[in-house]
PDB file of C-alpha atoms in Angstrom:
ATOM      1  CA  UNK A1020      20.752 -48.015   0.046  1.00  0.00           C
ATOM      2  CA  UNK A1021      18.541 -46.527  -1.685  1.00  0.00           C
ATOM      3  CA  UNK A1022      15.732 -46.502   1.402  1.00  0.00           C
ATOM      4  CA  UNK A1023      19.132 -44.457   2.786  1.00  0.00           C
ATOM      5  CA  UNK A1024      18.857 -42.202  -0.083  1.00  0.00           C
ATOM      6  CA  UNK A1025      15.180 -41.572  -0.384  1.00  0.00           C
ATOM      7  CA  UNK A1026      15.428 -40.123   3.299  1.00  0.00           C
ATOM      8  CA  UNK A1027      18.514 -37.842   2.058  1.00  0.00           C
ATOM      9  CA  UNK A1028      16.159 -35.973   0.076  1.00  0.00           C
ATOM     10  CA  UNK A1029      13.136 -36.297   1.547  1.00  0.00           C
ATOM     11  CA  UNK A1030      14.761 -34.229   4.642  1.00  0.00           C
ATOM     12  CA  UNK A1031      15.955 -31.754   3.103  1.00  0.00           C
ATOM     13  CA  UNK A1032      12.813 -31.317   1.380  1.00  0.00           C
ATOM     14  CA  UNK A1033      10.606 -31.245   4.716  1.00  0.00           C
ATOM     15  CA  UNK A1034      12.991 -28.491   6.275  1.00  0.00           C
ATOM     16  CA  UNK A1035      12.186 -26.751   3.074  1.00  0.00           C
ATOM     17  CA  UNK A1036       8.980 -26.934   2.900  1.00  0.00           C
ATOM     18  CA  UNK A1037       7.966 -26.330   6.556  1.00  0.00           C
ATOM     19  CA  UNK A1038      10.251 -23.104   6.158  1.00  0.00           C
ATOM     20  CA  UNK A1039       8.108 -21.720   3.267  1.00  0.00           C
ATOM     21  CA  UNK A1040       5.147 -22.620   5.197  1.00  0.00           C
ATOM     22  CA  UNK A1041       6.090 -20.438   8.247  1.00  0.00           C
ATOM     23  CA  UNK A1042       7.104 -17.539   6.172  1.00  0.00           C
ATOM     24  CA  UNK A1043       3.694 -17.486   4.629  1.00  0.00           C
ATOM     25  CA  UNK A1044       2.164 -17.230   7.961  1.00  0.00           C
ATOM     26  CA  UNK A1045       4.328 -14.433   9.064  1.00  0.00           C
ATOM     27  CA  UNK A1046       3.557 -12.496   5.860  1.00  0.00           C
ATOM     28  CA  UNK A1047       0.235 -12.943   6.286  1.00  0.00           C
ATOM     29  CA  UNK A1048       0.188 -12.180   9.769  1.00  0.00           C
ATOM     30  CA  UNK A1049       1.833  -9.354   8.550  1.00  0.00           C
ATOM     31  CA  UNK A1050      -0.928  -7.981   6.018  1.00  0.00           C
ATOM     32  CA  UNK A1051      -3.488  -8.338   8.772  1.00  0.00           C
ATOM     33  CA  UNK A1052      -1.588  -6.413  11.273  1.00  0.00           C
ATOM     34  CA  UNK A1053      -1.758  -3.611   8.353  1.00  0.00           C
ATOM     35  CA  UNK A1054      -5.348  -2.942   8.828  1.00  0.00           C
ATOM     36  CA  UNK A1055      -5.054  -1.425  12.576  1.00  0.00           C
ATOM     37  CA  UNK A1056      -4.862   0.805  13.561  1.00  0.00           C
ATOM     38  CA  UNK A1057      -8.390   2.106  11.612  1.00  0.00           C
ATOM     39  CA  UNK A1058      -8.597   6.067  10.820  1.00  0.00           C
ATOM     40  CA  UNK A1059     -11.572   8.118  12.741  1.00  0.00           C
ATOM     41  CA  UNK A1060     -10.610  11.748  11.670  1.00  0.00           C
ATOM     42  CA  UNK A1061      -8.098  12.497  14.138  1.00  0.00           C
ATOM     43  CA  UNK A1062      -5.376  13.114  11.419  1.00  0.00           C
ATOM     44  CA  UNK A1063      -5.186  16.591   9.760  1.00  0.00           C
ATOM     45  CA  UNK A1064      -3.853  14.936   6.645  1.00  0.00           C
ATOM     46  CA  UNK A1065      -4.900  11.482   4.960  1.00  0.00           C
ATOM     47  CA  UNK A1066      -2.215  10.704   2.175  1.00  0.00           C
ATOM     48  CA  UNK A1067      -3.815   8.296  -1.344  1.00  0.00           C
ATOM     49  CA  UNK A1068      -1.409   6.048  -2.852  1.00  0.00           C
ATOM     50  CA  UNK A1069      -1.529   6.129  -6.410  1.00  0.00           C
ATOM     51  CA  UNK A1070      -1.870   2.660  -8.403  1.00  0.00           C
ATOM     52  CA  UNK A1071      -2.041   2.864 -11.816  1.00  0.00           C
ATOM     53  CA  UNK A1072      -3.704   4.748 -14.608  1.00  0.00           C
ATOM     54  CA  UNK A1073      -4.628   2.995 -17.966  1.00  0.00           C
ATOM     55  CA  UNK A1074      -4.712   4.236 -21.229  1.00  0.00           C
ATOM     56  CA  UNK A1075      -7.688   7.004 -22.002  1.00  0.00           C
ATOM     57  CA  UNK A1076      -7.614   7.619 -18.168  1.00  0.00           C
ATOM     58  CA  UNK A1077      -9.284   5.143 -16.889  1.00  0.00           C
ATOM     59  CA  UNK A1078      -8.447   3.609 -13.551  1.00  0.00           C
ATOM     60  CA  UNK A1079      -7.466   0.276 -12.610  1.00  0.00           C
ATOM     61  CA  UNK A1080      -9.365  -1.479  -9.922  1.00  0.00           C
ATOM     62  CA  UNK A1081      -6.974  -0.659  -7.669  1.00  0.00           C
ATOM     63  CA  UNK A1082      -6.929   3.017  -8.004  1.00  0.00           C
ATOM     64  CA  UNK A1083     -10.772   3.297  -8.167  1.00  0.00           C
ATOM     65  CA  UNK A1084     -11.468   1.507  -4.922  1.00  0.00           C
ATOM     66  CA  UNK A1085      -8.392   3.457  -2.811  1.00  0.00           C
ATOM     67  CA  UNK A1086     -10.393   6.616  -4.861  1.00  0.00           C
ATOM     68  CA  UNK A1087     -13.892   5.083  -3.398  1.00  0.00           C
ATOM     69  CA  UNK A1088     -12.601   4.979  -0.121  1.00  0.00           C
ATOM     70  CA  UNK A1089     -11.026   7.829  -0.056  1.00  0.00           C
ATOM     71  CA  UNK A1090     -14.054   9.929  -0.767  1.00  0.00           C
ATOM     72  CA  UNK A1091     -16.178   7.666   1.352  1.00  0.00           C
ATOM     73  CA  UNK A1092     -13.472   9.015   4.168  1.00  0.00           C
ATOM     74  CA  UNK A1093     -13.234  12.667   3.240  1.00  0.00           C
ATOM     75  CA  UNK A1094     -16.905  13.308   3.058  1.00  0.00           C
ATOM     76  CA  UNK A1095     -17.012  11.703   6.663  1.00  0.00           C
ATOM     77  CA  UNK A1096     -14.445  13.702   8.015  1.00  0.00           C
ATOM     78  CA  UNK A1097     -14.869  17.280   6.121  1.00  0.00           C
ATOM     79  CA  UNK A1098     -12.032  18.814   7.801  1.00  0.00           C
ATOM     80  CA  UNK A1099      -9.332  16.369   6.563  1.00  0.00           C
ATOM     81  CA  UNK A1100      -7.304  17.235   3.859  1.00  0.00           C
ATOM     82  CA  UNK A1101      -6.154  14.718   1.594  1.00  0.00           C
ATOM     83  CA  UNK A1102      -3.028  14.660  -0.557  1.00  0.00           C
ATOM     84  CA  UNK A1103      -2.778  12.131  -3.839  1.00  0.00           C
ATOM     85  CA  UNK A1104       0.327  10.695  -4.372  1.00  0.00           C
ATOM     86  CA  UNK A1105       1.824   8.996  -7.710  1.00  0.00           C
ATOM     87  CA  UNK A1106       3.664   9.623 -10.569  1.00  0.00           C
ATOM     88  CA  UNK A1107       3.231   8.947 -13.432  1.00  0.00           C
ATOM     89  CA  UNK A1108       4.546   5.512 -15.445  1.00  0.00           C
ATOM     90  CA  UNK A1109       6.041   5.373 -18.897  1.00  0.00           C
ATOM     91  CA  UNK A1110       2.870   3.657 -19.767  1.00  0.00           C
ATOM     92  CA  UNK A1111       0.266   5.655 -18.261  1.00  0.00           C
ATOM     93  CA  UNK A1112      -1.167   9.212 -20.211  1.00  0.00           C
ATOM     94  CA  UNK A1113      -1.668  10.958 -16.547  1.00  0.00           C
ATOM     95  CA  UNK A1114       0.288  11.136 -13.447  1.00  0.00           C
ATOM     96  CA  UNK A1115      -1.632   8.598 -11.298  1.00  0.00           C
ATOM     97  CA  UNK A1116      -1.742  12.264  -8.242  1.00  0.00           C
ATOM     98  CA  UNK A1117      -3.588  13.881 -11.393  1.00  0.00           C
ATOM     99  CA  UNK A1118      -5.907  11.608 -12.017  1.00  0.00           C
ATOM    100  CA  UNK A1119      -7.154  11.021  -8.294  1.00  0.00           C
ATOM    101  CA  UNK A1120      -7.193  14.806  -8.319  1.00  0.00           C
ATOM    102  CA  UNK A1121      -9.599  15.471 -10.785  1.00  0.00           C
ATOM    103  CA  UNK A1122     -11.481  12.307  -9.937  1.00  0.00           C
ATOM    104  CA  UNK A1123     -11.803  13.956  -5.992  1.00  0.00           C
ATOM    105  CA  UNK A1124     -13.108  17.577  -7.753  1.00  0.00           C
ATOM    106  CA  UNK A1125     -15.672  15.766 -10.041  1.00  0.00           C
ATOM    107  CA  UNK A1126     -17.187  14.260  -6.970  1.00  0.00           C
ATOM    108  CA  UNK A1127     -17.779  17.058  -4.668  1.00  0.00           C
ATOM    109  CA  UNK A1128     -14.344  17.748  -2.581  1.00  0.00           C
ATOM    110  CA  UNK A1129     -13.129  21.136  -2.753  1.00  0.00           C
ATOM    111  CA  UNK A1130      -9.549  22.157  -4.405  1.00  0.00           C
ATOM    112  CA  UNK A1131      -8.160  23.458  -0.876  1.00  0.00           C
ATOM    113  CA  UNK A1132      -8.663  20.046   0.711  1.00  0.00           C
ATOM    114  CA  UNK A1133      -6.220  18.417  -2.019  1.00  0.00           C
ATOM    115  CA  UNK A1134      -2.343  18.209  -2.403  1.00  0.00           C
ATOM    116  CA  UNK A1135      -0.633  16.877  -5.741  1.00  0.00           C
ATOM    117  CA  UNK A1136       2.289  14.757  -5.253  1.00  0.00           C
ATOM    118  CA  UNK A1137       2.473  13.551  -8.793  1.00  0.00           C
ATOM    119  CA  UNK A1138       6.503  12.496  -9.182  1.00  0.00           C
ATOM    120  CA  UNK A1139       6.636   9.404  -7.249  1.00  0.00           C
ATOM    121  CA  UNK A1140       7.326   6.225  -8.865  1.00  0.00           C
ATOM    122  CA  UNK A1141       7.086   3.449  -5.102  1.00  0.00           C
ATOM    123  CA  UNK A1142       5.738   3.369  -1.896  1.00  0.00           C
ATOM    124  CA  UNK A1143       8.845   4.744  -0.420  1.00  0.00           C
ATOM    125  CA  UNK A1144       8.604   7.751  -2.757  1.00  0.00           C
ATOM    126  CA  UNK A1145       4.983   8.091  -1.859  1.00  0.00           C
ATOM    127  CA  UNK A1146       5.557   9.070   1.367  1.00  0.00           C
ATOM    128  CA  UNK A1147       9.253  10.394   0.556  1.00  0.00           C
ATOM    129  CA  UNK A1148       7.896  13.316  -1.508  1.00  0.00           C
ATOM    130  CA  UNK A1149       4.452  13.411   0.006  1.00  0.00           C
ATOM    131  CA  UNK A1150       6.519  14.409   3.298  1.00  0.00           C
ATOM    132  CA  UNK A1151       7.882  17.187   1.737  1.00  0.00           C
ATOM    133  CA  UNK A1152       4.674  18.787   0.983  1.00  0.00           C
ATOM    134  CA  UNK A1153       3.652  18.616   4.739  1.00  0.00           C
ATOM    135  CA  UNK A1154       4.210  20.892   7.253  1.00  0.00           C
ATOM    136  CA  UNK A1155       7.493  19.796   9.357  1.00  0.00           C
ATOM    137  CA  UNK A1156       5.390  19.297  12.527  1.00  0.00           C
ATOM    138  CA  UNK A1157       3.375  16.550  11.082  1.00  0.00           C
ATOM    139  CA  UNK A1158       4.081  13.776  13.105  1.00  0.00           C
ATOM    140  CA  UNK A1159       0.489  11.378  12.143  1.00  0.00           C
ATOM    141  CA  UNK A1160      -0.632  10.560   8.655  1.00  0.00           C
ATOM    142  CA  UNK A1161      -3.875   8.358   7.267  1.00  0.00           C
ATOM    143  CA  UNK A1162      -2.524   5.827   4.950  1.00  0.00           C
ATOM    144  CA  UNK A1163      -5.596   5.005   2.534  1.00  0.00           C
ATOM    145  CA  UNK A1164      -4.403   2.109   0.093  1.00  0.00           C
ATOM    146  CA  UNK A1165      -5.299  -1.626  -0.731  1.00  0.00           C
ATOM    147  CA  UNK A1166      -5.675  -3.247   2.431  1.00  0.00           C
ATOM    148  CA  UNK A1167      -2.742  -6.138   1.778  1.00  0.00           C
ATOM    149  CA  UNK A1168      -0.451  -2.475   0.870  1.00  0.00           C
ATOM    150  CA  UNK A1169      -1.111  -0.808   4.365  1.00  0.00           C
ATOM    151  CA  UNK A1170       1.672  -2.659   6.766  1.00  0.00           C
ATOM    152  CA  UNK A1171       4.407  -1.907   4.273  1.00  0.00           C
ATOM    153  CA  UNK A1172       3.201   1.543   3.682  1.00  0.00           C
ATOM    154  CA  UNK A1173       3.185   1.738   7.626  1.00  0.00           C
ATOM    155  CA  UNK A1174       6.927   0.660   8.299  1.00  0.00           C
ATOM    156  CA  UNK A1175       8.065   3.030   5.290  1.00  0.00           C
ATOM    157  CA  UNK A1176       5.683   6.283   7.405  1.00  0.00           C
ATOM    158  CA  UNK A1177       7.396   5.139  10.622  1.00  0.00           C
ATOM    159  CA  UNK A1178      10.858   5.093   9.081  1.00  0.00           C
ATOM    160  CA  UNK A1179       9.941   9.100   8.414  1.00  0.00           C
ATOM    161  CA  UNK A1180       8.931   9.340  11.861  1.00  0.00           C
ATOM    162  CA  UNK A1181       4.899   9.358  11.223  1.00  0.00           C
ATOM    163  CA  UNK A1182       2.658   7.366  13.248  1.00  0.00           C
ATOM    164  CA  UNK A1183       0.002   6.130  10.854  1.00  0.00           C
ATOM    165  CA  UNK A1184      -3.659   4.995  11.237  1.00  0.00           C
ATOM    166  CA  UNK A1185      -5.281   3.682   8.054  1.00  0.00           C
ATOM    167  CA  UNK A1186      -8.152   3.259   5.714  1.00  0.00           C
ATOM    168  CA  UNK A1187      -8.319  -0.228   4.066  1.00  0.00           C
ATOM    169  CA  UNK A1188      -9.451  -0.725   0.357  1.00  0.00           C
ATOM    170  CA  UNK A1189     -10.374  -3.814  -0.762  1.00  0.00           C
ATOM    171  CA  UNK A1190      -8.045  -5.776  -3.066  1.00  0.00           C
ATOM    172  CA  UNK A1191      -9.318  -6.446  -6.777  1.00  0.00           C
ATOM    173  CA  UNK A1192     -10.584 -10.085  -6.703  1.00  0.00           C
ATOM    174  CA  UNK A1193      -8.874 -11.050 -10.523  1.00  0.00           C
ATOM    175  CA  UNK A1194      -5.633  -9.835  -9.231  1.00  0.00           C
ATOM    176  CA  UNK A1195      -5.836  -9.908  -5.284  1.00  0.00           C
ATOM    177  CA  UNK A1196      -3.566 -13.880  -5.282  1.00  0.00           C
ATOM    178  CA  UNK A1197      -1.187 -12.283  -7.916  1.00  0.00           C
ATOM    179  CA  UNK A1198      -0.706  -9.267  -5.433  1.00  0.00           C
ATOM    180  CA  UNK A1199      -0.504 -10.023  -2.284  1.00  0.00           C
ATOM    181  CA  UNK A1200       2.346 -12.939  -3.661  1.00  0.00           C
ATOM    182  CA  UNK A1201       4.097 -10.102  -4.700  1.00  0.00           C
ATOM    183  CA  UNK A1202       3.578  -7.555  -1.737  1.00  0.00           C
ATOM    184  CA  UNK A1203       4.640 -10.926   0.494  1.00  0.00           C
ATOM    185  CA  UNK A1204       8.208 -10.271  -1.370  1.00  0.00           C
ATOM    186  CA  UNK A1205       8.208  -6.915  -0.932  1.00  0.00           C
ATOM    187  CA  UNK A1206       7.444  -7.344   3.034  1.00  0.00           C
ATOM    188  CA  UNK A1207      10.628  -9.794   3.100  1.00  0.00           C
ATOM    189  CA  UNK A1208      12.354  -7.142   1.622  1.00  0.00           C
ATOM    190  CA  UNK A1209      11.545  -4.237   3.439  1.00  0.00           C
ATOM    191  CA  UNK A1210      12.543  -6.119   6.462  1.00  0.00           C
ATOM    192  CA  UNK A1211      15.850  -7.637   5.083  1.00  0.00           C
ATOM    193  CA  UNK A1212      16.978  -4.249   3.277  1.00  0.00           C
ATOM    194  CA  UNK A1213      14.824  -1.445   4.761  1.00  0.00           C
ATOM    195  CA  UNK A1214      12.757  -0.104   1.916  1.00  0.00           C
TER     196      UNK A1214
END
């Protein structure tokens, strides 16, 4: 009996387990397929995703390394223009858009190049709000954000009916596990609900 009973649970418990397994794979199938297509200037306009902002105005990780890139990719391609997007949080002195604003000006891009969308408070509304600052016939975007961020950001710019091509910043080390766990939720999500 209880040889019976061990196997009662122990099934379950396989089924379980070998579920979770897959969906970790898909996720992070998922995340990879974010980094592709990769951006080579063929976009008039190359929207920044805000992260956050911490007290006295200094960036996260995450904000200065989707700044780095970002520069890195509007000094190669001088005819982009680039438009900052993020809000800012209760806890946060700036709006994350202001912030990557000035930070773009101190380092050499010139104030017609850059758009402020600085009431945002998700992904969704990144792109939500940033849309509304384009022109209407915009129909391609650059997405430059963390690279396990860019295939959610994608299905949210295709949902608006952008094609995207991306620019991939690379994920703080001390919080990349901690992150991509949670953008693996958000994926599940996005798929289940929509957004």
């Amino acid at each position: 009996m209880k040889k019976k009973m061990r196997w009662i649970v122990l099934i379950p418990l396989f089924f379980i387990a070998s579920g979770g397994f897959g969906v970790w794979l898909l996720t992070n199938k998922w995340i990879d397929d974010g980094l592709e297509p990769k951006a080579n200037g063929s976009n008039e306009y190359a929207i920044v995703l805000g992260a956050k902002v911490k007290k006295g105005n200094i960036p996260s990780l995450a904000l200065k390394y989707r700044l780095d890139s970002a520069l890195a990719y509007a000094i190669e391609y001088p005819h982009v223009k680039l438009l900052v997007s993020g809000g800012q949080g209760q806890d946060e002195d700036i709006a994350e858009a202001v912030y990557m604003k000035d930070f773009l000006l101190e380092n050499g891009i010139v104030e017609d190049r850059l758009i402020v969308e600085d009431q945002s408070t998700s992904t969704y509304e990144n792109l939500l709000f940033s849309q509304e600052l384009l022109p209407d016939n915009v129909t391609s975007v650059t997405i430059i954000t963390s690279d396990y961020h860019l295939h959610r950001a994608k299905i949210l710019a295709k949902q608006m009916n952008w094609d995207a091509d991306v620019v991939a910043a690379k994920t703080p080390k001390s919080v990349e596990m901690r992150l991509r766990l949670r953008e693996r939720a958000a994926l599940l999500k996005i798929y289940i609900v929509g957004k």
